[in-house]
Amino acid sequence: MRMKYYKFWVKESVKINVGQSAEFVSILSGSNTSIEDARLELAKQSRFVEQKINGESPADDYEVPIKEHVEQVIDEANIITVCRYGAKILNTCQYTVLDLDDYPIDFFDMFRAVRKLPKKERIVAKFLQRLTKHPELGTDFRIYETTKGVRVIGKKYIEPAGKGYATLMRSLRVDWLYIILSQKQQCYRARVTPKPYRMKIKTIKVTSPLDCETQTYQDWAKDYAVAAQRFSVVKLIQTVGADFSREPVIRLHDTLCNEGRSRTLA
């Protein structure tokens, strides 16, 4: 399976039959064809919701769509979206992306030099240590510093729906919510622009992809883009294995993150 996303969205209040009564619920529906097609899909979704509410068992699609505004389609495996607080997100099913804010602890660490390292250096050291135990992760990586921890981009794509995926990710101390989202959306996510509150600018709440079509959002996005140029999202720490920095998606990731510009991380 591949990640599912939509370019066109509609949100409408529809009537749902609940037992002997009727209720109106708001439903968001998308399409890659047109607004009109999104409305047709909305009718199907309303029926699906109705069946669920009434205890029926409609055919369920485990893979859920990315319900965010699509800012850019890079290729069939990579897109840029806008998240709930306005930052841009790289969604990829070409690379494995791990944001590590913690590290696995082993009993014998107390006798090793790793215990004296600063936290971020410890995260890197423990990740590199884990590579010897998990060759399935591949051999080529780019390791970056982030505000709170470390981002690892692996050249080899690890299928989130694969057997043992969750166990592998947890052994690396990947956040469990990120694991679930990766499995649901069949992709990895990497924030490529700063969090607004870290830049001390006005924040915005994006409740649906349609919010990004409003003048309020567009005005905010202009100010946000200007402020973002003063910050970086990541700084490269090291590369492991083959250098894949010239690959288009990696170059775009680094450019959008302002990597290498020696700016404050946000």
PDB file of N, CA, C and O in Angstrom, residues 98-170:
ATOM      1  N   LEU A  98      13.063   8.788  11.264  1.00  0.00           N
ATOM      2  CA  LEU A  98      12.871   8.543  12.686  1.00  0.00           C
ATOM      3  C   LEU A  98      13.272   9.786  13.474  1.00  0.00           C
ATOM      4  O   LEU A  98      14.411  10.242  13.388  1.00  0.00           O
ATOM      5  N   ASP A  99      12.344  10.343  14.231  1.00  0.00           N
ATOM      6  CA  ASP A  99      12.665  11.439  15.147  1.00  0.00           C
ATOM      7  C   ASP A  99      12.819  10.826  16.533  1.00  0.00           C
ATOM      8  O   ASP A  99      11.853  10.316  17.112  1.00  0.00           O
ATOM      9  N   LEU A 100      14.031  10.859  17.054  1.00  0.00           N
ATOM     10  CA  LEU A 100      14.348  10.209  18.329  1.00  0.00           C
ATOM     11  C   LEU A 100      14.607  11.255  19.401  1.00  0.00           C
ATOM     12  O   LEU A 100      15.570  12.012  19.326  1.00  0.00           O
ATOM     13  N   ASP A 101      13.729  11.306  20.396  1.00  0.00           N
ATOM     14  CA  ASP A 101      13.896  12.228  21.518  1.00  0.00           C
ATOM     15  C   ASP A 101      14.412  11.510  22.762  1.00  0.00           C
ATOM     16  O   ASP A 101      14.600  12.122  23.811  1.00  0.00           O
ATOM     17  N   ASP A 102      14.631  10.206  22.634  1.00  0.00           N
ATOM     18  CA  ASP A 102      15.133   9.433  23.764  1.00  0.00           C
ATOM     19  C   ASP A 102      15.945   8.254  23.227  1.00  0.00           C
ATOM     20  O   ASP A 102      16.068   8.082  22.011  1.00  0.00           O
ATOM     21  N   TYR A 103      16.460   7.442  24.106  1.00  0.00           N
ATOM     22  CA  TYR A 103      17.327   6.339  23.692  1.00  0.00           C
ATOM     23  C   TYR A 103      17.063   5.117  24.566  1.00  0.00           C
ATOM     24  O   TYR A 103      16.624   5.238  25.718  1.00  0.00           O
ATOM     25  N   PRO A 104      17.295   3.911  24.023  1.00  0.00           N
ATOM     26  CA  PRO A 104      17.112   2.703  24.826  1.00  0.00           C
ATOM     27  C   PRO A 104      18.205   2.581  25.879  1.00  0.00           C
ATOM     28  O   PRO A 104      19.368   2.886  25.615  1.00  0.00           O
ATOM     29  N   ILE A 105      17.831   2.172  27.071  1.00  0.00           N
ATOM     30  CA  ILE A 105      18.786   2.054  28.174  1.00  0.00           C
ATOM     31  C   ILE A 105      19.118   0.590  28.423  1.00  0.00           C
ATOM     32  O   ILE A 105      18.225  -0.257  28.550  1.00  0.00           O
ATOM     33  N   ASP A 106      20.388   0.289  28.453  1.00  0.00           N
ATOM     34  CA  ASP A 106      20.867  -1.051  28.777  1.00  0.00           C
ATOM     35  C   ASP A 106      21.576  -1.012  30.138  1.00  0.00           C
ATOM     36  O   ASP A 106      22.213  -0.014  30.490  1.00  0.00           O
ATOM     37  N   PHE A 107      21.491  -2.091  30.868  1.00  0.00           N
ATOM     38  CA  PHE A 107      22.103  -2.160  32.191  1.00  0.00           C
ATOM     39  C   PHE A 107      23.593  -1.833  32.154  1.00  0.00           C
ATOM     40  O   PHE A 107      24.120  -1.094  32.994  1.00  0.00           O
ATOM     41  N   PHE A 108      24.290  -2.347  31.137  1.00  0.00           N
ATOM     42  CA  PHE A 108      25.739  -2.184  31.085  1.00  0.00           C
ATOM     43  C   PHE A 108      26.182  -0.776  30.661  1.00  0.00           C
ATOM     44  O   PHE A 108      27.368  -0.472  30.683  1.00  0.00           O
ATOM     45  N   ASP A 109      25.204   0.074  30.300  1.00  0.00           N
ATOM     46  CA  ASP A 109      25.555   1.455  29.938  1.00  0.00           C
ATOM     47  C   ASP A 109      26.227   2.178  31.105  1.00  0.00           C
ATOM     48  O   ASP A 109      27.032   3.089  30.899  1.00  0.00           O
ATOM     49  N   MET A 110      25.875   1.792  32.322  1.00  0.00           N
ATOM     50  CA  MET A 110      26.454   2.483  33.482  1.00  0.00           C
ATOM     51  C   MET A 110      27.967   2.239  33.598  1.00  0.00           C
ATOM     52  O   MET A 110      28.663   2.967  34.296  1.00  0.00           O
ATOM     53  N   PHE A 111      28.452   1.251  32.867  1.00  0.00           N
ATOM     54  CA  PHE A 111      29.887   0.960  32.909  1.00  0.00           C
ATOM     55  C   PHE A 111      30.601   1.415  31.633  1.00  0.00           C
ATOM     56  O   PHE A 111      31.791   1.174  31.474  1.00  0.00           O
ATOM     57  N   ARG A 112      29.836   2.064  30.735  1.00  0.00           N
ATOM     58  CA  ARG A 112      30.401   2.461  29.449  1.00  0.00           C
ATOM     59  C   ARG A 112      30.528   3.973  29.351  1.00  0.00           C
ATOM     60  O   ARG A 112      29.861   4.725  30.067  1.00  0.00           O
ATOM     61  N   ALA A 113      31.364   4.400  28.412  1.00  0.00           N
ATOM     62  CA  ALA A 113      31.602   5.841  28.229  1.00  0.00           C
ATOM     63  C   ALA A 113      30.356   6.585  27.793  1.00  0.00           C
ATOM     64  O   ALA A 113      30.240   7.796  27.999  1.00  0.00           O
ATOM     65  N   VAL A 114      29.388   5.868  27.202  1.00  0.00           N
ATOM     66  CA  VAL A 114      28.186   6.516  26.687  1.00  0.00           C
ATOM     67  C   VAL A 114      27.420   7.257  27.776  1.00  0.00           C
ATOM     68  O   VAL A 114      26.748   8.264  27.525  1.00  0.00           O
ATOM     69  N   ARG A 115      27.535   6.791  29.038  1.00  0.00           N
ATOM     70  CA  ARG A 115      26.788   7.414  30.133  1.00  0.00           C
ATOM     71  C   ARG A 115      27.240   8.837  30.412  1.00  0.00           C
ATOM     72  O   ARG A 115      26.515   9.616  31.040  1.00  0.00           O
ATOM     73  N   LYS A 116      28.452   9.209  29.961  1.00  0.00           N
ATOM     74  CA  LYS A 116      28.980  10.551  30.222  1.00  0.00           C
ATOM     75  C   LYS A 116      28.675  11.536  29.086  1.00  0.00           C
ATOM     76  O   LYS A 116      28.968  12.717  29.196  1.00  0.00           O
ATOM     77  N   LEU A 117      28.082  11.029  28.004  1.00  0.00           N
ATOM     78  CA  LEU A 117      27.799  11.889  26.858  1.00  0.00           C
ATOM     79  C   LEU A 117      26.564  12.752  27.097  1.00  0.00           C
ATOM     80  O   LEU A 117      25.640  12.346  27.810  1.00  0.00           O
ATOM     81  N   PRO A 118      26.514  13.964  26.491  1.00  0.00           N
ATOM     82  CA  PRO A 118      25.277  14.754  26.515  1.00  0.00           C
ATOM     83  C   PRO A 118      24.150  13.947  25.869  1.00  0.00           C
ATOM     84  O   PRO A 118      24.412  13.043  25.067  1.00  0.00           O
ATOM     85  N   LYS A 119      22.908  14.277  26.183  1.00  0.00           N
ATOM     86  CA  LYS A 119      21.784  13.437  25.766  1.00  0.00           C
ATOM     87  C   LYS A 119      21.733  13.195  24.258  1.00  0.00           C
ATOM     88  O   LYS A 119      21.546  12.054  23.813  1.00  0.00           O
ATOM     89  N   LYS A 120      21.861  14.245  23.440  1.00  0.00           N
ATOM     90  CA  LYS A 120      21.755  14.059  21.993  1.00  0.00           C
ATOM     91  C   LYS A 120      22.859  13.149  21.465  1.00  0.00           C
ATOM     92  O   LYS A 120      22.635  12.327  20.568  1.00  0.00           O
ATOM     93  N   GLU A 121      24.055  13.302  22.016  1.00  0.00           N
ATOM     94  CA  GLU A 121      25.152  12.432  21.604  1.00  0.00           C
ATOM     95  C   GLU A 121      24.894  10.995  22.032  1.00  0.00           C
ATOM     96  O   GLU A 121      25.260  10.042  21.338  1.00  0.00           O
ATOM     97  N   ARG A 122      24.244  10.843  23.173  1.00  0.00           N
ATOM     98  CA  ARG A 122      23.888   9.506  23.648  1.00  0.00           C
ATOM     99  C   ARG A 122      22.861   8.859  22.708  1.00  0.00           C
ATOM    100  O   ARG A 122      22.935   7.661  22.405  1.00  0.00           O
ATOM    101  N   ILE A 123      21.886   9.653  22.242  1.00  0.00           N
ATOM    102  CA  ILE A 123      20.875   9.133  21.318  1.00  0.00           C
ATOM    103  C   ILE A 123      21.547   8.611  20.050  1.00  0.00           C
ATOM    104  O   ILE A 123      21.223   7.521  19.557  1.00  0.00           O
ATOM    105  N   VAL A 124      22.485   9.401  19.513  1.00  0.00           N
ATOM    106  CA  VAL A 124      23.203   8.989  18.295  1.00  0.00           C
ATOM    107  C   VAL A 124      24.008   7.718  18.563  1.00  0.00           C
ATOM    108  O   VAL A 124      23.961   6.760  17.772  1.00  0.00           O
ATOM    109  N   ALA A 125      24.750   7.698  19.662  1.00  0.00           N
ATOM    110  CA  ALA A 125      25.592   6.546  19.993  1.00  0.00           C
ATOM    111  C   ALA A 125      24.762   5.277  20.150  1.00  0.00           C
ATOM    112  O   ALA A 125      25.136   4.203  19.658  1.00  0.00           O
ATOM    113  N   LYS A 126      23.626   5.402  20.809  1.00  0.00           N
ATOM    114  CA  LYS A 126      22.773   4.235  21.023  1.00  0.00           C
ATOM    115  C   LYS A 126      22.117   3.778  19.721  1.00  0.00           C
ATOM    116  O   LYS A 126      21.913   2.575  19.509  1.00  0.00           O
ATOM    117  N   PHE A 127      21.786   4.725  18.832  1.00  0.00           N
ATOM    118  CA  PHE A 127      21.225   4.338  17.533  1.00  0.00           C
ATOM    119  C   PHE A 127      22.260   3.562  16.726  1.00  0.00           C
ATOM    120  O   PHE A 127      21.960   2.510  16.160  1.00  0.00           O
ATOM    121  N   LEU A 128      23.476   4.084  16.672  1.00  0.00           N
ATOM    122  CA  LEU A 128      24.536   3.406  15.930  1.00  0.00           C
ATOM    123  C   LEU A 128      24.807   2.023  16.518  1.00  0.00           C
ATOM    124  O   LEU A 128      25.092   1.065  15.785  1.00  0.00           O
ATOM    125  N   GLN A 129      24.685   1.925  17.816  1.00  0.00           N
ATOM    126  CA  GLN A 129      24.860   0.637  18.491  1.00  0.00           C
ATOM    127  C   GLN A 129      23.778  -0.343  18.054  1.00  0.00           C
ATOM    128  O   GLN A 129      24.047  -1.536  17.818  1.00  0.00           O
ATOM    129  N   ARG A 130      22.554   0.155  17.928  1.00  0.00           N
ATOM    130  CA  ARG A 130      21.423  -0.692  17.542  1.00  0.00           C
ATOM    131  C   ARG A 130      21.541  -1.197  16.104  1.00  0.00           C
ATOM    132  O   ARG A 130      20.966  -2.238  15.751  1.00  0.00           O
ATOM    133  N   LEU A 131      22.258  -0.486  15.251  1.00  0.00           N
ATOM    134  CA  LEU A 131      22.376  -0.899  13.849  1.00  0.00           C
ATOM    135  C   LEU A 131      23.003  -2.272  13.711  1.00  0.00           C
ATOM    136  O   LEU A 131      22.678  -3.026  12.777  1.00  0.00           O
ATOM    137  N   THR A 132      23.895  -2.605  14.607  1.00  0.00           N
ATOM    138  CA  THR A 132      24.547  -3.917  14.538  1.00  0.00           C
ATOM    139  C   THR A 132      23.561  -5.037  14.859  1.00  0.00           C
ATOM    140  O   THR A 132      23.738  -6.175  14.404  1.00  0.00           O
ATOM    141  N   LYS A 133      22.502  -4.706  15.629  1.00  0.00           N
ATOM    142  CA  LYS A 133      21.499  -5.699  15.996  1.00  0.00           C
ATOM    143  C   LYS A 133      20.339  -5.748  15.012  1.00  0.00           C
ATOM    144  O   LYS A 133      19.569  -6.715  14.999  1.00  0.00           O
ATOM    145  N   HIS A 134      20.199  -4.684  14.215  1.00  0.00           N
ATOM    146  CA  HIS A 134      19.065  -4.602  13.295  1.00  0.00           C
ATOM    147  C   HIS A 134      19.536  -4.258  11.878  1.00  0.00           C
ATOM    148  O   HIS A 134      19.316  -3.143  11.378  1.00  0.00           O
ATOM    149  N   PRO A 135      20.161  -5.200  11.197  1.00  0.00           N
ATOM    150  CA  PRO A 135      20.634  -4.947   9.821  1.00  0.00           C
ATOM    151  C   PRO A 135      19.500  -4.640   8.848  1.00  0.00           C
ATOM    152  O   PRO A 135      19.736  -4.075   7.783  1.00  0.00           O
ATOM    153  N   GLU A 136      18.265  -4.994   9.241  1.00  0.00           N
ATOM    154  CA  GLU A 136      17.126  -4.716   8.369  1.00  0.00           C
ATOM    155  C   GLU A 136      16.900  -3.218   8.176  1.00  0.00           C
ATOM    156  O   GLU A 136      16.170  -2.805   7.270  1.00  0.00           O
ATOM    157  N   LEU A 137      17.503  -2.386   9.033  1.00  0.00           N
ATOM    158  CA  LEU A 137      17.371  -0.935   8.889  1.00  0.00           C
ATOM    159  C   LEU A 137      18.170  -0.395   7.705  1.00  0.00           C
ATOM    160  O   LEU A 137      17.953   0.743   7.283  1.00  0.00           O
ATOM    161  N   GLY A 138      19.093  -1.184   7.195  1.00  0.00           N
ATOM    162  CA  GLY A 138      19.919  -0.727   6.082  1.00  0.00           C
ATOM    163  C   GLY A 138      21.292  -0.273   6.549  1.00  0.00           C
ATOM    164  O   GLY A 138      21.669  -0.453   7.712  1.00  0.00           O
ATOM    165  N   THR A 139      22.019   0.367   5.631  1.00  0.00           N
ATOM    166  CA  THR A 139      23.405   0.757   5.930  1.00  0.00           C
ATOM    167  C   THR A 139      23.680   2.246   5.740  1.00  0.00           C
ATOM    168  O   THR A 139      24.732   2.733   6.150  1.00  0.00           O
ATOM    169  N   ASP A 140      22.737   2.968   5.128  1.00  0.00           N
ATOM    170  CA  ASP A 140      22.999   4.364   4.759  1.00  0.00           C
ATOM    171  C   ASP A 140      22.040   5.311   5.478  1.00  0.00           C
ATOM    172  O   ASP A 140      20.819   5.186   5.348  1.00  0.00           O
ATOM    173  N   PHE A 141      22.612   6.266   6.209  1.00  0.00           N
ATOM    174  CA  PHE A 141      21.792   7.164   7.022  1.00  0.00           C
ATOM    175  C   PHE A 141      22.351   8.583   7.031  1.00  0.00           C
ATOM    176  O   PHE A 141      23.561   8.800   6.908  1.00  0.00           O
ATOM    177  N   ARG A 142      21.436   9.528   7.208  1.00  0.00           N
ATOM    178  CA  ARG A 142      21.794  10.908   7.513  1.00  0.00           C
ATOM    179  C   ARG A 142      21.238  11.203   8.900  1.00  0.00           C
ATOM    180  O   ARG A 142      20.051  10.981   9.156  1.00  0.00           O
ATOM    181  N   ILE A 143      22.104  11.678   9.800  1.00  0.00           N
ATOM    182  CA  ILE A 143      21.714  11.904  11.190  1.00  0.00           C
ATOM    183  C   ILE A 143      21.802  13.398  11.491  1.00  0.00           C
ATOM    184  O   ILE A 143      22.848  14.020  11.301  1.00  0.00           O
ATOM    185  N   TYR A 144      20.681  13.956  11.949  1.00  0.00           N
ATOM    186  CA  TYR A 144      20.577  15.392  12.187  1.00  0.00           C
ATOM    187  C   TYR A 144      20.257  15.668  13.655  1.00  0.00           C
ATOM    188  O   TYR A 144      19.584  14.885  14.319  1.00  0.00           O
ATOM    189  N   GLU A 145      20.692  16.835  14.121  1.00  0.00           N
ATOM    190  CA  GLU A 145      20.245  17.344  15.415  1.00  0.00           C
ATOM    191  C   GLU A 145      18.944  18.089  15.217  1.00  0.00           C
ATOM    192  O   GLU A 145      18.769  18.833  14.246  1.00  0.00           O
ATOM    193  N   THR A 146      17.990  17.919  16.140  1.00  0.00           N
ATOM    194  CA  THR A 146      16.751  18.694  16.160  1.00  0.00           C
ATOM    195  C   THR A 146      16.691  19.455  17.487  1.00  0.00           C
ATOM    196  O   THR A 146      17.590  19.342  18.322  1.00  0.00           O
ATOM    197  N   THR A 147      15.641  20.212  17.693  1.00  0.00           N
ATOM    198  CA  THR A 147      15.526  20.991  18.927  1.00  0.00           C
ATOM    199  C   THR A 147      15.588  20.109  20.163  1.00  0.00           C
ATOM    200  O   THR A 147      16.307  20.395  21.118  1.00  0.00           O
ATOM    201  N   LYS A 148      14.857  19.003  20.149  1.00  0.00           N
ATOM    202  CA  LYS A 148      14.750  18.156  21.329  1.00  0.00           C
ATOM    203  C   LYS A 148      15.579  16.883  21.260  1.00  0.00           C
ATOM    204  O   LYS A 148      15.786  16.225  22.266  1.00  0.00           O
ATOM    205  N   GLY A 149      16.031  16.519  20.053  1.00  0.00           N
ATOM    206  CA  GLY A 149      16.732  15.248  19.943  1.00  0.00           C
ATOM    207  C   GLY A 149      17.450  15.073  18.626  1.00  0.00           C
ATOM    208  O   GLY A 149      18.256  15.917  18.226  1.00  0.00           O
ATOM    209  N   VAL A 150      17.127  13.971  17.940  1.00  0.00           N
ATOM    210  CA  VAL A 150      17.855  13.582  16.739  1.00  0.00           C
ATOM    211  C   VAL A 150      16.870  13.084  15.679  1.00  0.00           C
ATOM    212  O   VAL A 150      15.894  12.394  16.002  1.00  0.00           O
ATOM    213  N   ARG A 151      17.114  13.446  14.431  1.00  0.00           N
ATOM    214  CA  ARG A 151      16.349  12.912  13.295  1.00  0.00           C
ATOM    215  C   ARG A 151      17.269  12.032  12.468  1.00  0.00           C
ATOM    216  O   ARG A 151      18.378  12.440  12.108  1.00  0.00           O
ATOM    217  N   VAL A 152      16.800  10.852  12.157  1.00  0.00           N
ATOM    218  CA  VAL A 152      17.545   9.924  11.305  1.00  0.00           C
ATOM    219  C   VAL A 152      16.753   9.697  10.025  1.00  0.00           C
ATOM    220  O   VAL A 152      15.563   9.364  10.075  1.00  0.00           O
ATOM    221  N   ILE A 153      17.391   9.895   8.884  1.00  0.00           N
ATOM    222  CA  ILE A 153      16.777   9.550   7.607  1.00  0.00           C
ATOM    223  C   ILE A 153      17.553   8.377   7.026  1.00  0.00           C
ATOM    224  O   ILE A 153      18.755   8.482   6.769  1.00  0.00           O
ATOM    225  N   GLY A 154      16.868   7.262   6.857  1.00  0.00           N
ATOM    226  CA  GLY A 154      17.486   6.075   6.283  1.00  0.00           C
ATOM    227  C   GLY A 154      17.150   5.952   4.809  1.00  0.00           C
ATOM    228  O   GLY A 154      15.993   6.156   4.412  1.00  0.00           O
ATOM    229  N   LYS A 155      18.126   5.621   4.013  1.00  0.00           N
ATOM    230  CA  LYS A 155      17.906   5.482   2.575  1.00  0.00           C
ATOM    231  C   LYS A 155      16.972   4.312   2.256  1.00  0.00           C
ATOM    232  O   LYS A 155      16.190   4.355   1.311  1.00  0.00           O
ATOM    233  N   LYS A 156      17.040   3.269   3.083  1.00  0.00           N
ATOM    234  CA  LYS A 156      16.175   2.102   2.879  1.00  0.00           C
ATOM    235  C   LYS A 156      14.802   2.370   3.483  1.00  0.00           C
ATOM    236  O   LYS A 156      14.694   2.792   4.633  1.00  0.00           O
ATOM    237  N   TYR A 157      13.755   2.104   2.721  1.00  0.00           N
ATOM    238  CA  TYR A 157      12.393   2.302   3.215  1.00  0.00           C
ATOM    239  C   TYR A 157      11.931   1.049   3.959  1.00  0.00           C
ATOM    240  O   TYR A 157      11.902  -0.051   3.399  1.00  0.00           O
ATOM    241  N   ILE A 158      11.585   1.225   5.235  1.00  0.00           N
ATOM    242  CA  ILE A 158      11.062   0.135   6.046  1.00  0.00           C
ATOM    243  C   ILE A 158       9.536   0.206   5.995  1.00  0.00           C
ATOM    244  O   ILE A 158       8.948   1.190   6.437  1.00  0.00           O
ATOM    245  N   GLU A 159       8.900  -0.793   5.453  1.00  0.00           N
ATOM    246  CA  GLU A 159       7.452  -0.801   5.274  1.00  0.00           C
ATOM    247  C   GLU A 159       6.735  -0.775   6.629  1.00  0.00           C
ATOM    248  O   GLU A 159       6.877  -1.702   7.435  1.00  0.00           O
ATOM    249  N   PRO A 160       5.948   0.285   6.910  1.00  0.00           N
ATOM    250  CA  PRO A 160       5.269   0.372   8.202  1.00  0.00           C
ATOM    251  C   PRO A 160       4.258  -0.745   8.454  1.00  0.00           C
ATOM    252  O   PRO A 160       3.912  -1.013   9.609  1.00  0.00           O
ATOM    253  N   ALA A 161       3.769  -1.362   7.384  1.00  0.00           N
ATOM    254  CA  ALA A 161       2.809  -2.452   7.555  1.00  0.00           C
ATOM    255  C   ALA A 161       3.502  -3.800   7.692  1.00  0.00           C
ATOM    256  O   ALA A 161       2.849  -4.827   7.841  1.00  0.00           O
ATOM    257  N   GLY A 162       4.837  -3.787   7.656  1.00  0.00           N
ATOM    258  CA  GLY A 162       5.586  -5.027   7.706  1.00  0.00           C
ATOM    259  C   GLY A 162       5.544  -5.710   9.068  1.00  0.00           C
ATOM    260  O   GLY A 162       5.319  -5.082  10.101  1.00  0.00           O
ATOM    261  N   LYS A 163       5.774  -7.009   9.077  1.00  0.00           N
ATOM    262  CA  LYS A 163       5.777  -7.793  10.303  1.00  0.00           C
ATOM    263  C   LYS A 163       6.917  -7.336  11.218  1.00  0.00           C
ATOM    264  O   LYS A 163       8.048  -7.161  10.772  1.00  0.00           O
ATOM    265  N   GLY A 164       6.603  -7.133  12.466  1.00  0.00           N
ATOM    266  CA  GLY A 164       7.615  -6.744  13.438  1.00  0.00           C
ATOM    267  C   GLY A 164       7.989  -5.277  13.413  1.00  0.00           C
ATOM    268  O   GLY A 164       8.899  -4.851  14.138  1.00  0.00           O
ATOM    269  N   TYR A 165       7.266  -4.486  12.614  1.00  0.00           N
ATOM    270  CA  TYR A 165       7.596  -3.061  12.478  1.00  0.00           C
ATOM    271  C   TYR A 165       7.526  -2.325  13.820  1.00  0.00           C
ATOM    272  O   TYR A 165       8.464  -1.630  14.216  1.00  0.00           O
ATOM    273  N   ALA A 166       6.398  -2.476  14.522  1.00  0.00           N
ATOM    274  CA  ALA A 166       6.211  -1.749  15.781  1.00  0.00           C
ATOM    275  C   ALA A 166       7.268  -2.133  16.809  1.00  0.00           C
ATOM    276  O   ALA A 166       7.802  -1.271  17.519  1.00  0.00           O
ATOM    277  N   THR A 167       7.586  -3.417  16.880  1.00  0.00           N
ATOM    278  CA  THR A 167       8.601  -3.876  17.825  1.00  0.00           C
ATOM    279  C   THR A 167       9.959  -3.258  17.517  1.00  0.00           C
ATOM    280  O   THR A 167      10.681  -2.818  18.419  1.00  0.00           O
ATOM    281  N   LEU A 168      10.295  -3.206  16.238  1.00  0.00           N
ATOM    282  CA  LEU A 168      11.566  -2.612  15.810  1.00  0.00           C
ATOM    283  C   LEU A 168      11.615  -1.134  16.179  1.00  0.00           C
ATOM    284  O   LEU A 168      12.609  -0.649  16.738  1.00  0.00           O
ATOM    285  N   MET A 169      10.548  -0.409  15.892  1.00  0.00           N
ATOM    286  CA  MET A 169      10.519   1.026  16.172  1.00  0.00           C
ATOM    287  C   MET A 169      10.591   1.312  17.671  1.00  0.00           C
ATOM    288  O   MET A 169      11.278   2.233  18.104  1.00  0.00           O
ATOM    289  N   ARG A 170       9.894   0.514  18.456  1.00  0.00           N
ATOM    290  CA  ARG A 170       9.922   0.736  19.902  1.00  0.00           C
ATOM    291  C   ARG A 170      11.305   0.442  20.480  1.00  0.00           C
ATOM    292  O   ARG A 170      11.717   1.070  21.450  1.00  0.00           O
TER     293      ARG A 170
END
